[in-house]
Amino acid sequence: MSINTVGVIGAGTMGNGIAQVCAVAGIDVVMLDISEEAVQRGLKTIDGSLERIVKKEKMTAADKSAALAHVKGTTQQSDLAACDLVIEAATENLELKLRLLKEVEPHLQADAILASNTSSISITRLAAAVQRSERFIGMHFFNPVPVMALVEVIRGLQTSHATHDAVMALAQRLGKTPISIKNSPGFAVNRILCPMINEAIFALAEGLATAEDIDNGMKLGCNHPIGPLALADMVGLDVLLAVMEVLYNQFNDSKYRPAPLLREMVEAGYLGRKTGQGFYRYD
């Protein structure tokens, strides 16, 4: 199947990042959000991101203009009718994702592929909510999308071989390296990564070391490019908590229990970089 037009549901951090990489690859994009303000904010973010690439001389001004011409912002779900693939990139909330998928599916072509950028929610569960479940798949990008090379392609129990192969090919066309994953809580990367970050939070709460020393230990001792607590702030503590709760509830294993400090910080609204306060302060 040839994918020439991609729809993206959500103009936030992940959504506009996905829209950007598609546009740079020469693919037409329809970026949908609930308000015109959110759409314009997403378009402005893409413009700013591309301008930084131009200033680094990794893209010409003409290439930037060509990429922006591929992106259309909208608040109308009916505008997704022209899309060969639609990627849901809404907040990591099961009820929200189920509602959005049920709302948009009637607007899509019969042979369109529907994907979710979820970082932990069951693809099989999401696929069961749509009519053409064999054409549903997980396409998990990593933040920041224009920089990170990986895409997890997750097959639900219902996902067809043709759907899987088309999405794997698209990821490669976007300049990404896709890895094929079967449906399981947290998939591959977050199942390994998030418990490590969670354990770092336990260590911090126990007074084992300061946040800086924990992060320096993992950077200098394990050659990680960023420490686990700084990474938690970048990902968003609310997102990290959501993933840990999925792992804990789905596996029913105490090793996945969220650190109490993580839960308390989310309750306080200390979500990391996006709120200016997490394990570190951001001005």
Short mmCIF file of C-alpha atoms in Angstrom, two decimals:
data_model
loop_
_atom_site.label_atom_id
_atom_site.label_comp_id
_atom_site.label_asym_id
_atom_site.label_seq_id
_atom_site.Cartn_x
_atom_site.Cartn_y
_atom_site.Cartn_z
CA MET A 1 0.00 0.00 0.00
CA SER A 2 1.28 3.45 -0.94
CA ILE A 3 1.04 6.10 1.80
CA ASN A 4 1.02 9.60 0.32
CA THR A 5 -1.06 11.56 2.83
CA VAL A 6 -0.82 11.18 6.61
CA GLY A 7 -3.25 12.51 9.19
CA VAL A 8 -2.06 13.34 12.70
CA ILE A 9 -4.55 13.65 15.55
CA GLY A 10 -3.04 16.10 18.03
CA ALA A 11 -0.86 19.16 17.36
CA GLY A 12 1.08 18.93 20.64
CA THR A 13 4.70 17.91 21.18
CA MET A 14 4.41 14.44 19.63
CA GLY A 15 1.83 15.35 17.00
CA ASN A 16 3.65 18.31 15.52
CA GLY A 17 6.91 16.34 15.62
CA ILE A 18 5.34 13.51 13.62
CA ALA A 19 3.83 16.03 11.21
CA GLN A 20 7.26 17.65 10.75
CA VAL A 21 9.13 14.45 9.86
CA CYS A 22 6.39 13.47 7.40
CA ALA A 23 6.48 16.89 5.75
CA VAL A 24 10.28 16.89 5.48
CA ALA A 25 10.02 13.49 3.75
CA GLY A 26 7.71 15.08 1.17
CA ILE A 27 4.49 13.54 2.49
CA ASP A 28 1.32 15.63 2.72
CA VAL A 29 0.09 15.98 6.32
CA VAL A 30 -3.27 16.90 7.84
CA MET A 31 -2.71 17.90 11.49
CA LEU A 32 -5.91 17.91 13.55
CA ASP A 33 -6.63 19.39 16.96
CA ILE A 34 -9.73 20.51 18.84
CA SER A 35 -9.11 24.27 18.60
CA GLU A 36 -7.66 26.65 16.05
CA GLU A 37 -5.35 27.98 18.75
CA ALA A 38 -3.86 24.53 19.32
CA VAL A 39 -3.44 23.98 15.57
CA GLN A 40 -1.67 27.32 15.10
CA ARG A 41 0.58 26.61 18.08
CA GLY A 42 1.56 23.29 16.49
CA LEU A 43 2.27 24.92 13.12
CA LYS A 44 4.36 27.62 14.82
CA THR A 45 6.38 24.92 16.60
CA ILE A 46 7.10 23.17 13.29
CA ASP A 47 8.16 26.46 11.72
CA GLY A 48 10.51 27.20 14.62
CA SER A 49 11.98 23.71 14.59
CA LEU A 50 12.69 23.86 10.85
CA GLU A 51 14.19 27.34 11.20
CA ARG A 52 16.70 26.02 13.73
CA ILE A 53 17.69 23.32 11.23
CA VAL A 54 18.16 26.00 8.56
CA LYS A 55 20.40 28.02 10.89
CA LYS A 56 22.52 24.91 11.44
CA GLU A 57 22.83 24.73 7.63
CA LYS A 58 21.34 21.24 7.55
CA MET A 59 18.42 22.46 5.44
CA THR A 60 17.96 25.31 2.98
CA ALA A 61 15.30 28.02 3.33
CA ALA A 62 13.72 26.63 0.16
CA ASP A 63 13.56 23.13 1.68
CA LYS A 64 11.92 24.61 4.77
CA SER A 65 9.27 26.34 2.68
CA ALA A 66 8.66 23.14 0.71
CA ALA A 67 8.19 21.15 3.93
CA LEU A 68 5.77 23.70 5.43
CA ALA A 69 3.72 23.59 2.23
CA HIS A 70 3.05 19.90 2.90
CA VAL A 71 1.34 20.62 6.27
CA LYS A 72 -2.31 21.58 6.62
CA GLY A 73 -3.80 22.35 10.03
CA THR A 74 -7.47 21.71 10.75
CA THR A 75 -10.10 21.34 13.45
CA GLN A 76 -12.42 19.30 11.21
CA GLN A 77 -12.28 15.50 11.42
CA SER A 78 -13.78 15.29 7.92
CA ASP A 79 -10.48 16.66 6.55
CA LEU A 80 -8.91 13.27 7.37
CA ALA A 81 -10.87 11.69 4.50
CA ALA A 82 -7.97 12.12 2.09
CA CYS A 83 -5.47 10.35 4.35
CA ASP A 84 -3.95 6.94 3.65
CA LEU A 85 -2.75 6.67 7.26
CA VAL A 86 -3.98 8.47 10.37
CA ILE A 87 -1.80 8.52 13.51
CA GLU A 88 -3.50 9.30 16.83
CA ALA A 89 -1.07 11.26 19.02
CA ALA A 90 -3.31 12.38 21.87
CA THR A 91 -2.55 12.31 25.59
CA GLU A 92 -1.75 8.90 27.12
CA ASN A 93 -5.30 8.24 28.32
CA LEU A 94 -7.22 5.10 27.30
CA GLU A 95 -10.72 6.63 27.39
CA LEU A 96 -9.63 9.66 25.34
CA LYS A 97 -7.92 7.52 22.73
CA LEU A 98 -10.90 5.17 22.41
CA ARG A 99 -13.26 8.11 21.95
CA LEU A 100 -11.08 9.77 19.31
CA LEU A 101 -10.59 6.56 17.34
CA LYS A 102 -14.34 5.86 17.25
CA GLU A 103 -15.03 9.46 16.20
CA VAL A 104 -12.53 9.66 13.34
CA GLU A 105 -12.92 6.18 11.80
CA PRO A 106 -16.20 6.97 9.98
CA HIS A 107 -14.43 9.82 8.16
CA LEU A 108 -11.64 7.62 6.77
CA GLN A 109 -11.28 5.76 3.50
CA ALA A 110 -12.15 2.06 3.68
CA ASP A 111 -8.53 1.05 3.07
CA ALA A 112 -6.93 3.67 5.35
CA ILE A 113 -4.62 2.52 8.14
CA LEU A 114 -5.30 3.82 11.64
CA ALA A 115 -2.40 3.94 14.11
CA SER A 116 -1.77 5.05 17.67
CA ASN A 117 1.38 6.70 18.99
CA THR A 118 0.66 5.31 22.47
CA SER A 119 3.72 4.56 24.59
CA SER A 120 2.12 1.79 26.68
CA ILE A 121 -1.60 1.16 26.03
CA SER A 122 -2.61 -2.18 24.49
CA ILE A 123 -2.83 -2.01 20.70
CA THR A 124 -5.12 -5.05 20.75
CA ARG A 125 -7.49 -3.17 23.12
CA LEU A 126 -7.49 -0.06 20.92
CA ALA A 127 -7.94 -2.13 17.74
CA ALA A 128 -11.01 -3.81 19.22
CA ALA A 129 -12.72 -0.40 19.39
CA VAL A 130 -12.63 0.19 15.61
CA GLN A 131 -14.48 -1.52 12.77
CA ARG A 132 -11.46 -2.45 10.64
CA SER A 133 -9.21 -3.78 13.39
CA GLU A 134 -6.91 -5.57 10.91
CA ARG A 135 -5.87 -2.11 9.67
CA PHE A 136 -4.98 -0.84 13.15
CA ILE A 137 -1.40 -0.74 14.47
CA GLY A 138 0.88 0.94 16.99
CA MET A 139 3.43 3.46 15.71
CA HIS A 140 5.37 4.68 18.74
CA PHE A 141 7.67 7.61 18.01
CA PHE A 142 10.14 8.93 20.58
CA ASN A 143 10.54 12.49 21.84
CA PRO A 144 11.85 14.71 20.27
CA VAL A 145 10.44 13.10 17.13
CA PRO A 146 12.58 15.01 14.56
CA VAL A 147 15.77 13.90 16.37
CA MET A 148 15.09 10.38 17.68
CA ALA A 149 15.74 7.64 15.12
CA LEU A 150 13.55 4.88 16.57
CA VAL A 151 9.94 3.93 15.87
CA GLU A 152 8.36 0.95 17.61
CA VAL A 153 5.86 -0.71 15.26
CA ILE A 154 3.47 -2.72 17.43
CA ARG A 155 1.16 -5.40 16.09
CA GLY A 156 -2.09 -6.05 17.87
CA LEU A 157 -3.60 -9.52 17.78
CA GLN A 158 -5.78 -8.36 14.86
CA THR A 159 -3.17 -6.44 12.82
CA SER A 160 -2.68 -7.79 9.28
CA HIS A 161 0.70 -8.48 7.68
CA ALA A 162 -0.06 -5.90 4.97
CA THR A 163 -0.72 -3.19 7.56
CA HIS A 164 2.48 -4.04 9.44
CA ASP A 165 4.59 -4.04 6.27
CA ALA A 166 3.16 -0.72 5.03
CA VAL A 167 3.92 1.03 8.32
CA MET A 168 7.42 -0.45 8.54
CA ALA A 169 8.10 0.88 5.04
CA LEU A 170 6.73 4.32 5.93
CA ALA A 171 8.94 4.56 9.03
CA GLN A 172 11.98 3.88 6.86
CA ARG A 173 10.81 6.47 4.33
CA LEU A 174 10.74 8.99 7.21
CA GLY A 175 14.40 8.26 7.87
CA LYS A 176 13.61 6.29 11.03
CA THR A 177 14.71 2.83 12.11
CA PRO A 178 11.61 0.76 12.92
CA ILE A 179 11.64 -2.25 15.23
CA SER A 180 8.80 -4.76 15.10
CA ILE A 181 7.19 -5.48 18.48
CA LYS A 182 4.34 -7.73 19.51
CA ASN A 183 1.66 -6.23 21.74
CA SER A 184 2.64 -6.28 25.42
CA PRO A 185 2.39 -3.72 28.26
CA GLY A 186 4.98 -0.98 27.73
CA PHE A 187 6.10 -2.69 24.48
CA ALA A 188 9.92 -3.09 24.42
CA VAL A 189 11.62 0.22 25.20
CA ASN A 190 9.35 1.54 27.96
CA ARG A 191 9.11 -1.87 29.62
CA ILE A 192 12.88 -1.65 30.18
CA LEU A 193 13.34 2.12 30.49
CA CYS A 194 10.50 3.23 32.77
CA PRO A 195 11.21 0.77 35.63
CA MET A 196 14.83 2.00 35.56
CA ILE A 197 13.68 5.62 35.92
CA ASN A 198 11.19 4.56 38.60
CA GLU A 199 14.02 2.86 40.54
CA ALA A 200 16.06 6.07 40.34
CA ILE A 201 13.12 7.90 41.93
CA PHE A 202 13.01 5.30 44.73
CA ALA A 203 16.75 5.87 45.28
CA LEU A 204 16.25 9.64 45.42
CA ALA A 205 13.34 9.33 47.87
CA GLU A 206 15.44 7.09 50.13
CA GLY A 207 18.19 9.73 50.25
CA LEU A 208 20.66 7.35 48.62
CA ALA A 209 22.13 10.26 46.63
CA THR A 210 21.13 13.64 45.20
CA ALA A 211 19.35 13.90 41.87
CA GLU A 212 22.55 15.27 40.33
CA ASP A 213 24.69 12.41 41.67
CA ILE A 214 22.20 9.75 40.57
CA ASP A 215 22.14 11.21 37.06
CA ASN A 216 25.92 11.63 36.92
CA GLY A 217 26.35 8.05 38.11
CA MET A 218 24.26 6.71 35.23
CA LYS A 219 25.85 9.03 32.66
CA LEU A 220 29.44 8.39 33.67
CA GLY A 221 29.10 4.82 34.93
CA CYS A 222 26.74 3.44 32.28
CA ASN A 223 27.49 5.83 29.40
CA HIS A 224 23.88 7.06 29.25
CA PRO A 225 23.57 10.37 27.35
CA ILE A 226 21.16 11.73 29.97
CA GLY A 227 20.47 10.76 33.58
CA PRO A 228 17.21 8.97 34.48
CA LEU A 229 15.79 11.84 36.55
CA ALA A 230 16.56 14.46 33.91
CA LEU A 231 15.02 12.09 31.37
CA ALA A 232 11.90 11.79 33.53
CA ASP A 233 11.59 15.57 33.47
CA MET A 234 11.93 15.57 29.69
CA VAL A 235 9.37 12.80 29.15
CA GLY A 236 6.92 14.24 31.69
CA LEU A 237 6.32 12.75 35.13
CA ASP A 238 2.63 12.31 34.35
CA VAL A 239 3.50 10.23 31.27
CA LEU A 240 6.00 8.18 33.28
CA LEU A 241 3.39 7.53 35.98
CA ALA A 242 0.82 6.49 33.35
CA VAL A 243 3.25 3.96 31.87
CA MET A 244 4.19 2.56 35.29
CA GLU A 245 0.51 2.15 36.18
CA VAL A 246 -0.10 0.24 32.94
CA LEU A 247 2.85 -2.07 33.69
CA TYR A 248 1.78 -2.56 37.31
CA ASN A 249 -1.88 -3.23 36.49
CA GLN A 250 -1.29 -5.43 33.43
CA PHE A 251 1.49 -7.63 34.84
CA ASN A 252 0.16 -7.59 38.42
CA ASP A 253 3.78 -7.64 39.58
CA SER A 254 5.00 -5.49 42.49
CA LYS A 255 8.31 -4.78 40.77
CA TYR A 256 6.41 -2.32 38.56
CA ARG A 257 4.79 -0.36 41.42
CA PRO A 258 5.13 3.41 40.85
CA ALA A 259 7.42 5.17 43.33
CA PRO A 260 5.33 7.12 45.89
CA LEU A 261 7.45 10.22 45.24
CA LEU A 262 6.59 10.03 41.52
CA ARG A 263 2.88 9.92 42.32
CA GLU A 264 3.20 12.80 44.81
CA MET A 265 5.06 15.01 42.35
CA VAL A 266 2.39 14.41 39.71
CA GLU A 267 -0.28 15.33 42.28
CA ALA A 268 1.65 18.54 43.01
CA GLY A 269 1.74 19.42 39.31
CA TYR A 270 5.53 19.06 39.14
CA LEU A 271 5.60 17.34 35.77
CA GLY A 272 9.09 18.27 34.58
CA ARG A 273 10.21 20.58 31.81
CA LYS A 274 6.69 21.35 30.58
CA THR A 275 5.71 22.87 33.94
CA GLY A 276 9.12 24.33 34.81
CA GLN A 277 9.52 22.07 37.85
CA GLY A 278 10.34 18.39 38.18
CA PHE A 279 13.39 16.81 39.74
CA TYR A 280 15.11 19.95 38.48
CA ARG A 281 13.91 23.53 37.98
CA TYR A 282 13.60 24.98 34.48
CA ASP A 283 13.48 28.71 33.73
#
